[in-house]
Amino acid sequence: MAATLHSLIVLLLFMGRILQLNASANPLLLPWDEEDSNLMVEVGKILCRARIKVLFVYFENQTTHDHSGEILREVTKCDTSYISIRKKSVPLEAVKDDGILMYMVMIIKDISQPLKLSLINKKSAAKHLSHVLLLVRNAENLSSGWMRASFRQFWSIWLLNIVIIFYRNDRLHIYRYNPFTDDFLLPVDLTQNQSPTLQQLFPKNLPNMHRKPLRMCLYMDDVRAIYGRRGKLMGSDGLLASYIAKRLNATRMITRPLFYNQSTDICSKEIANEFDDVAMNIRFLAPETFKKSIEPTIAHNRDDLCVIVPKAKAELLFWNIFRSFGGWVWLAIGSSVLLSYLFCQLLFFSTSSLPRHGRSKRRFGQGGALELFSSTLAQPLAHVPRNSCVCMFLVFWLWFGMLISTAFRGNLTSIMVYRKSLPDINDLSELAASPYKILIRSRHMKHIRQFLSHGHENEARIRELMQEVTDTELVNYFNHNDQSYAYLEKYHIASFQVNARQHMHLGRPLFHLMDSCLVPFPGVYTVPYGSPYLGFINRLIRGAHEFGFERYWDRIMSTAFIKSGTKVQNNRRHNDSDDPVVLKLEHFHAVFFLWAVGLALAVLIHLWELLQHNWAKAKRNR
């Protein structure tokens, strides 16, 4: 009897083990609630409708692999090309590459299972591109308080694009959140018999911060960030900071760093330590210096390091006598005088046998060059020939000479006053050959060491010319217009400084901004690494450019520059409107064409006279 009872117990245990193995192999045999299967089906429809190409499915160790298999069966029916299943708690940055779209399904059994947020790293870049769907299989005890607590956990790691999905009371429930409201929860409105879209789950519209603080680091800048009275900000950076805060309906809390290490970038410490949400002063896009503590916005301006050099000296006034005309005009005038003289000589030799006009032709032929030159300068002729072809030629020649002489006289006075400058320093070879020491700030030396090589002859010479000084020393030298130095400055500042009235003499600039810059950098703003505001700030910056706000702000500049009479020049190579215009060959097309017509008519008349003379001579001989 005891042996039979023992055999029966062993048999029951064996059958139970078989049933357990069969149940684990076939999820349909597990006693899951029907709502669980409906949840997987509905989420599969959402993912298929969104046409997601890459999907990450993550589940904790307490959750079995069965429900992830249900998700896989649903999404493989559509065009999902790759699915990655993660079983280990790894940072989100290891799951994805920075800067790409990521969609992840995170599944938990019920609310008793803790959310292990070690999966998602707070310091991961491009967090605004990460999207998480948190599925709760058993929602029987799920409450609003638990969802608020869960969302607060996700906000503590700056993950904003997350929704909680569960199935209860024969319908699907989806919630997202707004961290700037007292009630975190935002239910997603669902249409009956239709799956929600990604736009409904993760809307792209700007959040309403409900006047919550947005901390900005913004230091004083003479061009792009000017502090006015009653908190008024001017300049491109200052106005864009106001624009961003207004569009987000946030309250600006501005940090003005006054004391900082000269070897580091201003506001970098405030952003790296998360004291501020965004640094609104434009700075270099130098990823190697960010060290995963700072994240840049989109590039929206130039922030090159360029050299301001003293303006080149003026040429001697003696050569201004000849600058009324360009070189091709002088060549054309000389050629016209030469051709006209050859025509007169030809006319003299071909008609020397004529008894009536031979003496006058000889006189004109001998002094023809001086006669032509004097008529070009609008001087009176000493002798007027009576020959028809010569008279025709002189009519056009005198008209031609009057036009040339009038243009020369009209431009000569202004040219004599104007002193043309020698070519400015514009490339690295000219800068390396110059005698100027280049004053540079301490915090810019790291970029110079990175971009200028000792192995390059010109770059090595430029590094030798550099003299490291403090901000105060550099500003003092430049404000006193010391032309014994060159100055390394950011492009967006230097482009306006060289045109400021403070740095001009008699309306002429004292400094010149080189065309070739030493360190080419796009200009960006910065946020803490993994900031949830990055996507919104990028959209607002792009919108400001598309609507022309940045150009408008650059034109109005700052109050200080407007009062100093700055003239903003869009093209640094454009000539000043006060400079005299040098007359070029294209200005005299009609004048030289008139002379050519007169010469051609004179030649034709001369040929006709020769034919007449030869015909009369032959007739007399017969």
Coordinates of C-alpha atoms in Angstrom, one line a residue:
M1 CA 0.0 0.0 0.0
A2 CA 2.8 2.4 0.9
A3 CA 4.7 1.4 -2.4
T4 CA 1.5 2.1 -4.4
L5 CA 1.0 5.5 -2.7
H6 CA 4.6 6.4 -3.4
S7 CA 4.3 5.5 -7.1
L8 CA 1.1 7.6 -7.4
I9 CA 2.9 10.6 -5.9
V10 CA 5.8 10.2 -8.3
L11 CA 3.4 9.9 -11.3
L12 CA 1.5 13.0 -10.3
L13 CA 4.8 15.0 -9.9
F14 CA 5.9 13.7 -13.3
M15 CA 2.6 14.7 -15.0
G16 CA 2.8 18.1 -13.3
R17 CA 6.3 18.7 -14.7
I18 CA 5.2 17.7 -18.2
L19 CA 2.2 20.1 -18.0
Q20 CA 4.5 22.9 -16.7
L21 CA 6.9 22.3 -19.6
N22 CA 4.1 22.3 -22.1
A23 CA 2.6 25.4 -20.7
S24 CA 6.0 27.3 -20.9
A25 CA 6.3 26.1 -24.6
N26 CA 2.8 27.2 -25.5
P27 CA 1.6 30.6 -24.1
L28 CA -2.0 29.7 -24.9
L29 CA -2.0 27.2 -22.0
L30 CA -0.9 29.8 -19.5
P31 CA -3.8 31.2 -17.4
W32 CA -3.2 34.8 -18.5
D33 CA -6.1 37.1 -18.5
E34 CA -7.8 37.9 -21.9
E35 CA -7.0 41.6 -21.4
D36 CA -3.3 40.8 -21.6
S37 CA -3.6 39.3 -25.1
N38 CA -5.8 42.2 -26.2
L39 CA -3.1 44.6 -25.0
M40 CA -0.5 42.9 -27.1
V41 CA -2.7 42.9 -30.2
E42 CA -3.6 46.6 -29.8
V43 CA 0.0 47.7 -29.3
G44 CA 1.0 45.6 -32.3
K45 CA -1.6 47.5 -34.4
I46 CA -0.1 50.8 -33.2
L47 CA 3.4 49.8 -34.1
C48 CA 2.3 48.5 -37.5
R49 CA 0.4 51.6 -38.3
A50 CA 3.4 53.7 -37.3
R51 CA 5.6 51.7 -39.8
I52 CA 8.5 51.6 -37.4
K53 CA 11.5 50.0 -39.0
V54 CA 13.6 49.4 -35.9
L55 CA 12.0 48.4 -32.6
F56 CA 13.6 47.5 -29.3
V57 CA 11.7 45.3 -26.9
Y58 CA 12.8 45.3 -23.3
F59 CA 11.5 43.3 -20.4
E60 CA 12.8 42.7 -16.8
N61 CA 13.8 39.4 -15.4
Q62 CA 10.6 38.9 -13.5
T63 CA 8.7 39.0 -16.7
T64 CA 8.7 35.9 -18.9
H65 CA 9.7 35.8 -22.6
D66 CA 6.2 34.8 -23.7
H67 CA 4.5 38.2 -24.0
S68 CA 7.5 39.6 -26.0
G69 CA 6.8 36.7 -28.4
E70 CA 3.3 38.0 -28.8
I71 CA 4.6 41.4 -29.7
L72 CA 7.0 39.9 -32.2
R73 CA 4.2 37.9 -33.9
E74 CA 2.1 41.1 -34.2
V75 CA 4.8 43.4 -35.6
T76 CA 6.3 40.8 -38.0
K77 CA 3.0 41.0 -39.9
C78 CA 3.9 44.5 -41.1
D79 CA 7.2 46.0 -42.4
T80 CA 9.2 46.1 -39.3
S81 CA 12.7 45.1 -40.5
Y82 CA 14.7 44.6 -37.3
I83 CA 13.7 43.9 -33.7
S84 CA 16.2 43.8 -30.9
I85 CA 15.2 42.1 -27.6
R86 CA 17.1 43.3 -24.5
K87 CA 17.2 41.2 -21.4
K88 CA 20.0 43.0 -19.5
S89 CA 19.9 46.3 -17.8
V90 CA 22.2 48.4 -20.0
P91 CA 22.2 52.2 -20.5
L92 CA 20.0 53.6 -23.2
E93 CA 23.1 55.0 -24.9
A94 CA 24.4 51.4 -25.4
V95 CA 21.1 50.4 -27.0
K96 CA 21.2 53.1 -29.6
D97 CA 23.6 55.4 -31.4
D98 CA 23.4 59.1 -30.4
G99 CA 21.3 61.2 -32.7
I100 CA 19.0 58.5 -34.2
L101 CA 15.3 57.8 -33.8
M102 CA 14.6 55.1 -31.3
Y103 CA 11.4 53.4 -30.4
M104 CA 11.3 50.9 -27.5
V105 CA 8.6 48.8 -25.9
M106 CA 9.2 48.3 -22.2
I107 CA 7.0 45.6 -20.6
I108 CA 6.3 45.0 -16.9
K109 CA 4.1 42.4 -15.3
D110 CA 2.1 44.6 -12.9
I111 CA 2.6 47.6 -10.7
S112 CA 4.2 45.5 -8.0
Q113 CA 7.2 45.0 -10.3
P114 CA 9.7 47.9 -9.7
L115 CA 10.8 50.1 -12.6
K116 CA 14.5 49.5 -13.0
L117 CA 15.4 52.7 -14.6
S118 CA 19.1 51.7 -14.9
L119 CA 18.1 50.8 -18.4
I120 CA 17.9 54.4 -19.3
N121 CA 20.8 56.7 -18.7
K122 CA 20.2 60.3 -17.8
K123 CA 23.4 61.5 -19.6
S124 CA 22.5 60.2 -23.1
A125 CA 22.6 62.5 -26.1
A126 CA 19.6 63.4 -28.3
K127 CA 17.1 62.3 -25.6
H128 CA 14.4 64.1 -27.6
L129 CA 14.6 61.4 -30.3
S130 CA 14.0 58.5 -27.8
H131 CA 10.4 57.2 -27.5
V132 CA 9.3 54.6 -25.0
L133 CA 6.0 52.7 -24.7
L134 CA 5.6 51.2 -21.2
L135 CA 3.1 48.3 -21.2
V136 CA 1.5 47.1 -18.0
R137 CA 0.2 43.6 -18.5
N138 CA -2.0 43.3 -15.4
A139 CA -3.6 46.7 -14.8
E140 CA -6.0 45.6 -12.1
N141 CA -4.3 47.6 -9.3
L142 CA -3.0 50.4 -11.5
S143 CA -3.9 53.8 -10.2
S144 CA -3.4 57.5 -11.2
G145 CA -1.0 57.9 -8.2
W146 CA 1.2 55.1 -9.5
M147 CA 1.3 56.6 -13.0
R148 CA 2.2 60.1 -11.6
A149 CA 5.0 58.6 -9.5
S150 CA 6.3 56.6 -12.5
F151 CA 6.3 59.7 -14.7
R152 CA 8.1 61.7 -12.1
Q153 CA 10.8 59.0 -12.1
F154 CA 11.1 59.3 -15.9
W155 CA 11.3 63.1 -15.6
S156 CA 14.1 62.8 -13.1
I157 CA 16.2 61.2 -15.9
W158 CA 14.8 63.8 -18.5
L159 CA 12.9 61.3 -20.6
L160 CA 9.8 63.2 -21.9
N161 CA 8.6 61.0 -24.8
I162 CA 7.1 58.1 -22.9
V163 CA 3.5 56.8 -22.7
I164 CA 1.9 54.2 -20.3
I165 CA -0.4 51.7 -22.1
F166 CA -2.7 49.2 -20.4
Y167 CA -6.0 47.4 -21.2
R168 CA -8.9 47.5 -18.8
N169 CA -12.7 47.4 -18.9
D170 CA -12.6 46.2 -22.5
R171 CA -10.8 49.2 -23.8
L172 CA -7.3 50.5 -24.3
H173 CA -5.9 53.3 -22.0
I174 CA -3.0 55.5 -22.9
Y175 CA -1.5 58.2 -20.8
R176 CA 1.4 60.6 -21.4
Y177 CA 2.5 63.5 -19.1
N178 CA 3.4 67.2 -18.9
P179 CA 6.0 67.8 -16.2
F180 CA 5.1 71.5 -16.1
T181 CA 1.6 71.1 -14.7
D182 CA 0.4 70.1 -11.2
D183 CA -1.5 67.1 -12.6
F184 CA 1.2 65.2 -14.6
L185 CA -1.3 63.0 -16.4
L186 CA -2.5 63.7 -20.0
P187 CA -4.9 61.1 -21.3
V188 CA -4.7 60.4 -25.0
D189 CA -8.1 60.6 -26.8
L190 CA -8.7 57.4 -28.7
T191 CA -11.1 57.0 -31.6
Q192 CA -13.3 53.9 -31.3
N193 CA -12.1 50.9 -33.5
Q194 CA -9.0 52.9 -34.7
S195 CA -5.5 52.7 -33.4
P196 CA -3.8 56.0 -32.3
T197 CA -1.0 57.4 -34.4
L198 CA 2.5 58.3 -33.3
Q199 CA 1.6 62.0 -33.6
Q200 CA -1.1 61.4 -30.9
L201 CA 1.2 59.4 -28.7
F202 CA 4.2 61.7 -29.0
P203 CA 3.0 65.1 -30.2
K204 CA 5.6 67.5 -31.6
N205 CA 4.0 70.7 -30.5
L206 CA 5.8 73.0 -28.1
P207 CA 5.0 72.4 -24.4
N208 CA 3.3 75.0 -22.3
M209 CA 5.6 75.5 -19.3
H210 CA 2.9 77.5 -17.5
R211 CA 5.4 80.2 -16.4
K212 CA 7.7 77.7 -14.8
P213 CA 11.3 78.8 -14.7
L214 CA 13.7 78.3 -17.6
R215 CA 17.2 78.9 -16.4
M216 CA 19.5 80.6 -18.9
C217 CA 23.2 81.4 -18.7
L218 CA 23.8 84.7 -20.6
Y219 CA 26.8 86.9 -20.1
M220 CA 27.4 90.4 -21.3
D221 CA 28.4 90.6 -25.0
D222 CA 29.1 93.9 -26.8
V223 CA 27.4 92.7 -29.9
R224 CA 24.9 89.9 -29.3
A225 CA 23.8 90.2 -25.7
I226 CA 23.4 93.7 -24.3
Y227 CA 21.7 94.3 -21.0
G228 CA 19.5 97.4 -21.1
R229 CA 17.2 99.0 -18.5
R230 CA 14.5 97.1 -16.7
G231 CA 15.8 93.8 -17.8
K232 CA 15.6 94.6 -21.5
L233 CA 17.9 92.5 -23.7
M234 CA 19.3 93.5 -27.0
G235 CA 21.4 91.8 -29.6
S236 CA 20.8 88.5 -31.5
D237 CA 21.4 86.2 -28.5
G238 CA 19.4 88.4 -26.1
L239 CA 16.4 88.7 -28.4
L240 CA 16.5 85.0 -29.2
A241 CA 16.5 84.2 -25.5
S242 CA 13.4 86.3 -25.0
Y243 CA 11.8 84.7 -28.1
I244 CA 12.4 81.1 -26.8
A245 CA 11.0 81.9 -23.3
K246 CA 7.9 83.5 -24.8
R247 CA 7.2 80.7 -27.1
L248 CA 7.5 78.1 -24.3
N249 CA 5.5 80.3 -22.0
A250 CA 8.3 80.1 -19.5
T251 CA 9.8 82.6 -17.0
R252 CA 13.4 83.5 -17.7
M253 CA 15.8 83.1 -14.9
I254 CA 19.1 84.5 -16.2
T255 CA 22.5 83.7 -14.7
R256 CA 25.2 86.3 -15.5
P257 CA 28.6 84.7 -14.8
L258 CA 31.0 87.5 -13.8
F259 CA 34.0 85.7 -12.5
Y260 CA 35.3 82.8 -14.4
N261 CA 38.6 81.1 -15.4
Q262 CA 40.0 82.7 -18.5
S263 CA 41.2 79.4 -19.9
T264 CA 37.7 77.9 -20.0
D265 CA 34.6 78.9 -22.0
I266 CA 32.1 81.1 -20.2
C267 CA 28.9 79.3 -19.1
S268 CA 30.4 75.8 -19.7
K269 CA 30.6 75.1 -16.0
E270 CA 27.1 76.2 -15.4
I271 CA 25.7 73.9 -18.1
A272 CA 27.9 70.9 -17.3
N273 CA 26.8 71.0 -13.6
E274 CA 23.2 71.5 -14.7
F275 CA 22.9 74.9 -12.9
D276 CA 21.2 76.2 -16.0
D277 CA 19.0 74.7 -18.7
V278 CA 20.5 76.5 -21.7
A279 CA 23.5 78.8 -22.5
M280 CA 22.3 81.5 -24.8
N281 CA 25.7 82.9 -25.8
I282 CA 26.8 81.7 -29.2
R283 CA 29.9 79.5 -29.0
F284 CA 32.1 77.1 -31.0
L285 CA 30.8 73.7 -32.2
A286 CA 33.7 71.8 -30.8
P287 CA 32.4 68.3 -29.8
E288 CA 35.8 67.2 -28.5
T289 CA 35.7 69.9 -25.8
F290 CA 32.2 69.0 -24.6
K291 CA 33.3 65.6 -23.1
K292 CA 29.7 64.3 -22.8
S293 CA 28.8 67.0 -20.3
I294 CA 27.5 69.6 -22.8
E295 CA 25.2 69.0 -25.9
P296 CA 25.1 71.5 -28.8
T297 CA 22.0 72.8 -30.6
I298 CA 21.8 73.0 -34.3
A299 CA 24.4 75.2 -36.0
H300 CA 22.8 78.5 -36.9
N301 CA 25.7 81.0 -37.4
R302 CA 29.4 81.5 -38.0
D303 CA 31.6 81.6 -34.9
D304 CA 35.1 81.4 -36.6
L305 CA 38.2 82.7 -35.0
C306 CA 39.4 85.4 -37.3
V307 CA 42.2 88.0 -37.2
I308 CA 41.6 91.7 -37.2
V309 CA 44.7 93.3 -38.9
P310 CA 45.6 97.0 -39.2
K311 CA 44.4 98.5 -42.5
A312 CA 47.0 98.7 -45.2
K313 CA 48.7 102.0 -45.9
A314 CA 47.7 104.2 -48.8
E315 CA 49.6 104.5 -52.1
L316 CA 51.5 107.6 -53.2
L317 CA 49.4 110.5 -54.4
F318 CA 51.6 110.9 -57.6
W319 CA 50.0 107.9 -59.2
N320 CA 46.5 109.3 -58.6
I321 CA 47.1 111.5 -61.7
F322 CA 46.6 108.5 -63.9
R323 CA 43.8 106.8 -61.9
S324 CA 40.9 108.7 -63.5
F325 CA 40.9 105.9 -66.1
G326 CA 41.5 102.3 -65.9
G327 CA 44.5 100.6 -67.6
W328 CA 42.5 99.4 -70.6
V329 CA 41.1 102.9 -71.2
W330 CA 44.6 104.4 -71.3
L331 CA 45.7 101.6 -73.7
A332 CA 42.7 102.3 -75.9
I333 CA 43.4 106.1 -75.9
G334 CA 47.0 105.5 -76.9
S335 CA 46.0 103.0 -79.6
S336 CA 43.5 105.4 -81.0
V337 CA 46.1 108.2 -81.2
L338 CA 48.6 105.9 -82.8
L339 CA 46.1 104.7 -85.4
S340 CA 45.0 108.2 -86.1
Y341 CA 48.6 109.3 -86.6
L342 CA 49.2 106.4 -89.0
F343 CA 46.1 107.5 -90.9
C344 CA 47.4 111.0 -91.2
Q345 CA 50.8 109.9 -92.4
L346 CA 49.2 107.6 -94.9
L347 CA 47.1 110.5 -96.1
F348 CA 50.1 112.7 -96.4
F349 CA 52.2 110.3 -98.5
S350 CA 49.3 109.2 -100.7
T351 CA 48.4 112.8 -101.6
S352 CA 51.7 114.6 -101.6
S353 CA 51.6 114.8 -105.4
L354 CA 48.4 116.9 -105.3
P355 CA 49.4 120.5 -106.2
R356 CA 46.6 122.2 -104.4
H357 CA 46.7 120.8 -100.9
G358 CA 50.2 119.4 -100.8
R359 CA 51.7 122.1 -98.6
S360 CA 48.9 121.9 -96.0
K361 CA 49.1 118.1 -95.9
R362 CA 52.8 118.3 -95.4
R363 CA 52.4 120.7 -92.5
F364 CA 49.7 118.5 -90.9
G365 CA 51.7 115.4 -91.5
Q366 CA 54.8 116.6 -89.9
G367 CA 53.1 117.9 -86.7
G368 CA 50.2 115.5 -86.7
A369 CA 51.0 113.7 -83.5
L370 CA 51.1 116.9 -81.4
E371 CA 48.0 118.2 -83.2
L372 CA 46.1 115.0 -82.4
F373 CA 47.2 115.1 -78.7
S374 CA 46.2 118.7 -78.3
S375 CA 42.8 118.1 -79.7
T376 CA 42.4 115.1 -77.4
L377 CA 43.0 117.5 -74.5
A378 CA 40.4 119.9 -76.0
Q379 CA 43.1 122.4 -77.0
P380 CA 42.6 124.6 -80.1
L381 CA 44.2 123.4 -83.4
A382 CA 47.0 125.5 -84.9
H383 CA 45.9 124.8 -88.5
V384 CA 42.6 123.5 -89.9
P385 CA 43.1 121.6 -93.2
R386 CA 40.8 122.2 -96.1
N387 CA 40.7 118.6 -97.4
S388 CA 37.3 116.9 -97.1
C389 CA 38.6 113.6 -95.7
V390 CA 40.8 115.3 -93.1
C391 CA 37.9 117.6 -92.1
M392 CA 35.6 114.6 -91.7
F393 CA 38.2 112.9 -89.6
L394 CA 38.8 115.9 -87.4
V395 CA 35.1 116.4 -86.8
F396 CA 34.8 113.0 -85.2
W397 CA 38.3 113.2 -83.6
L398 CA 37.5 116.5 -81.9
W399 CA 34.2 115.1 -80.6
F400 CA 36.0 112.1 -79.3
G401 CA 38.7 114.2 -77.7
M402 CA 36.1 116.4 -76.0
L403 CA 34.4 113.4 -74.4
I404 CA 37.7 111.9 -73.2
S405 CA 38.9 115.2 -71.8
T406 CA 35.7 116.0 -70.0
A407 CA 35.6 112.6 -68.3
F408 CA 39.2 112.9 -67.3
R409 CA 38.8 116.4 -65.9
G410 CA 35.6 115.5 -64.1
N411 CA 37.2 112.6 -62.2
L412 CA 40.6 114.1 -61.7
T413 CA 39.7 116.2 -58.6
S414 CA 38.1 113.4 -56.6
I415 CA 40.9 111.0 -57.6
M416 CA 43.6 113.5 -56.4
V417 CA 41.8 113.7 -53.0
Y418 CA 41.3 110.0 -52.7
R419 CA 44.2 107.9 -51.6
K420 CA 43.9 104.3 -52.7
S421 CA 44.9 101.7 -50.1
L422 CA 47.4 99.0 -50.7
P423 CA 46.2 95.4 -50.7
D424 CA 45.1 94.2 -47.2
I425 CA 46.3 91.0 -45.5
N426 CA 43.8 88.3 -46.4
D427 CA 45.4 84.9 -46.3
L428 CA 47.7 82.9 -44.0
S429 CA 50.9 83.4 -46.0
E430 CA 50.5 87.2 -45.9
L431 CA 49.7 87.1 -42.1
A432 CA 52.8 84.9 -41.5
A433 CA 54.9 87.4 -43.4
S434 CA 53.5 90.5 -41.5
P435 CA 55.4 92.0 -38.5
Y436 CA 52.2 92.2 -36.3
K437 CA 52.0 90.4 -33.0
I438 CA 48.6 88.7 -32.7
L439 CA 46.9 89.3 -29.3
I440 CA 44.8 86.3 -28.3
R441 CA 42.6 85.4 -25.2
S442 CA 43.7 82.5 -23.0
R443 CA 40.5 80.5 -23.6
H444 CA 41.1 80.4 -27.4
M445 CA 44.6 78.9 -27.2
K446 CA 43.2 75.3 -27.0
H447 CA 41.5 75.8 -30.4
I448 CA 44.7 77.3 -31.9
R449 CA 46.8 74.3 -30.7
Q450 CA 44.3 72.0 -32.3
F451 CA 44.0 73.6 -35.7
L452 CA 47.4 75.2 -36.3
S453 CA 50.2 72.7 -36.8
H454 CA 53.9 73.2 -36.1
G455 CA 54.6 71.1 -39.2
H456 CA 53.2 73.8 -41.5
E457 CA 55.5 76.7 -42.2
N458 CA 52.9 79.5 -42.2
E459 CA 50.9 78.0 -39.3
A460 CA 54.0 77.6 -37.2
R461 CA 55.0 81.2 -37.9
I462 CA 51.5 82.5 -37.0
R463 CA 51.7 80.6 -33.7
E464 CA 55.0 82.3 -32.9
L465 CA 53.4 85.7 -33.6
M466 CA 50.6 85.0 -31.0
Q467 CA 50.8 86.7 -27.6
E468 CA 48.4 85.5 -24.9
V469 CA 46.7 88.3 -23.0
T470 CA 43.7 88.8 -20.7
D471 CA 40.4 90.1 -21.9
T472 CA 41.0 93.5 -20.4
E473 CA 44.3 94.0 -22.1
L474 CA 43.0 93.0 -25.5
V475 CA 40.0 95.3 -25.3
N476 CA 42.1 98.2 -24.1
Y477 CA 44.6 97.9 -27.0
F478 CA 41.8 97.6 -29.5
N479 CA 39.7 100.4 -28.1
H480 CA 42.7 102.7 -28.3
N481 CA 43.1 101.8 -32.0
D482 CA 46.6 100.4 -31.5
Q483 CA 47.7 99.5 -35.0
S484 CA 50.9 97.9 -33.9
Y485 CA 49.0 94.6 -33.1
A486 CA 46.6 92.3 -34.8
Y487 CA 43.7 90.9 -32.8
L488 CA 42.1 87.4 -32.7
E489 CA 38.3 87.7 -32.3
K490 CA 35.2 85.8 -33.0
Y491 CA 33.7 86.4 -36.5
H492 CA 30.3 87.6 -35.4
I493 CA 31.9 90.2 -33.2
A494 CA 34.8 91.2 -35.4
S495 CA 32.6 91.8 -38.5
F496 CA 30.9 94.6 -36.7
Q497 CA 33.9 96.0 -34.8
V498 CA 35.9 96.8 -37.9
N499 CA 33.0 99.0 -39.2
A500 CA 32.3 100.8 -35.9
R501 CA 32.9 104.6 -36.0
Q502 CA 35.1 104.2 -32.9
H503 CA 37.6 102.4 -35.1
M504 CA 37.6 104.9 -38.0
H505 CA 39.5 108.0 -38.9
L506 CA 37.9 110.6 -41.3
G507 CA 35.4 108.0 -42.3
R508 CA 38.0 105.4 -43.2
P509 CA 38.3 102.1 -41.2
L510 CA 41.5 101.6 -39.3
F511 CA 41.3 97.8 -39.2
H512 CA 40.5 95.0 -41.7
L513 CA 38.9 91.6 -41.1
M514 CA 40.8 88.9 -42.9
D515 CA 38.9 86.8 -45.5
S516 CA 40.6 83.6 -44.3
C517 CA 39.9 82.7 -40.7
L518 CA 42.3 80.6 -38.5
V519 CA 39.8 78.4 -36.9
P520 CA 36.5 77.6 -38.8
F521 CA 33.6 76.9 -36.4
P522 CA 29.9 76.9 -36.8
G523 CA 28.1 78.7 -34.0
V524 CA 25.8 76.9 -31.6
Y525 CA 24.1 77.2 -28.2
T526 CA 24.6 74.6 -25.5
V527 CA 22.4 72.6 -23.1
P528 CA 23.3 69.9 -20.5
Y529 CA 24.0 66.5 -21.9
G530 CA 20.7 64.7 -22.4
S531 CA 18.6 67.8 -21.9
P532 CA 14.8 67.3 -22.7
Y533 CA 14.7 70.9 -24.0
L534 CA 17.1 70.3 -26.9
G535 CA 14.4 69.3 -29.5
F536 CA 12.2 72.3 -28.7
I537 CA 15.1 74.8 -28.7
N538 CA 16.2 73.4 -32.1
R539 CA 12.8 73.9 -33.6
L540 CA 12.6 77.5 -32.3
I541 CA 16.1 78.4 -33.6
R542 CA 15.2 76.9 -37.0
G543 CA 11.9 78.8 -37.0
A544 CA 13.7 82.1 -36.2
H545 CA 15.9 81.6 -39.2
E546 CA 13.1 80.7 -41.5
F547 CA 11.1 83.8 -40.6
G548 CA 14.1 86.1 -40.8
F549 CA 14.3 87.0 -37.1
E550 CA 18.0 86.5 -36.9
R551 CA 18.8 88.8 -39.9
Y552 CA 16.5 91.4 -38.4
W553 CA 18.2 91.2 -35.0
D554 CA 21.6 91.4 -36.6
R555 CA 20.6 94.6 -38.5
I556 CA 19.3 96.4 -35.4
M557 CA 22.4 95.1 -33.5
S558 CA 22.9 96.5 -30.0
T559 CA 22.2 99.9 -28.5
A560 CA 25.9 100.6 -28.1
F561 CA 26.7 99.9 -31.7
I562 CA 23.7 101.9 -33.0
K563 CA 24.7 104.9 -31.0
S564 CA 28.3 104.7 -32.3
G565 CA 27.0 104.9 -35.8
T566 CA 27.9 101.4 -37.0
K567 CA 27.3 100.7 -40.6
V568 CA 26.6 97.0 -41.1
Q569 CA 28.1 95.7 -44.3
N570 CA 26.8 92.4 -45.6
N571 CA 29.8 92.0 -48.0
R572 CA 33.2 92.9 -46.5
R573 CA 34.7 93.2 -50.0
H574 CA 32.2 95.8 -51.2
N575 CA 33.7 99.2 -51.9
D576 CA 32.7 102.2 -49.9
S577 CA 30.0 104.3 -51.6
D578 CA 32.1 107.4 -51.0
D579 CA 35.1 106.1 -53.1
P580 CA 35.5 107.7 -56.5
V581 CA 34.6 105.6 -59.5
V582 CA 37.5 104.6 -61.7
L583 CA 36.3 104.9 -65.3
K584 CA 36.7 101.6 -67.2
L585 CA 36.6 100.6 -70.8
E586 CA 33.0 99.4 -70.5
H587 CA 32.0 103.0 -69.7
F588 CA 33.4 104.3 -73.1
H589 CA 32.0 101.8 -75.6
A590 CA 30.1 104.5 -77.4
V591 CA 33.0 107.0 -77.4
F592 CA 35.4 104.6 -79.1
F593 CA 32.7 103.4 -81.5
L594 CA 32.1 107.0 -82.5
W595 CA 35.9 107.5 -83.2
A596 CA 35.9 104.2 -85.3
V597 CA 33.0 105.4 -87.4
G598 CA 34.7 108.7 -88.1
L599 CA 38.0 107.0 -89.0
A600 CA 36.1 104.7 -91.4
L601 CA 34.3 107.6 -93.1
A602 CA 37.5 109.5 -93.5
V603 CA 39.2 106.5 -95.1
L604 CA 36.3 106.0 -97.5
I605 CA 36.3 109.7 -98.5
H606 CA 40.1 109.6 -99.0
L607 CA 39.8 106.6 -101.3
W608 CA 37.1 108.4 -103.3
E609 CA 39.3 111.5 -103.6
L610 CA 42.2 109.3 -104.8
L611 CA 40.0 107.6 -107.4
Q612 CA 38.8 111.1 -108.6
H613 CA 42.3 112.4 -108.8
N614 CA 43.6 109.4 -110.7
W615 CA 40.7 109.5 -113.1
A616 CA 41.2 113.2 -113.8
K617 CA 45.0 112.7 -114.3
A618 CA 44.4 109.8 -116.7
K619 CA 41.9 111.8 -118.6
R620 CA 44.3 114.8 -119.0
N621 CA 47.1 112.5 -120.2
R622 CA 44.8 111.1 -122.9

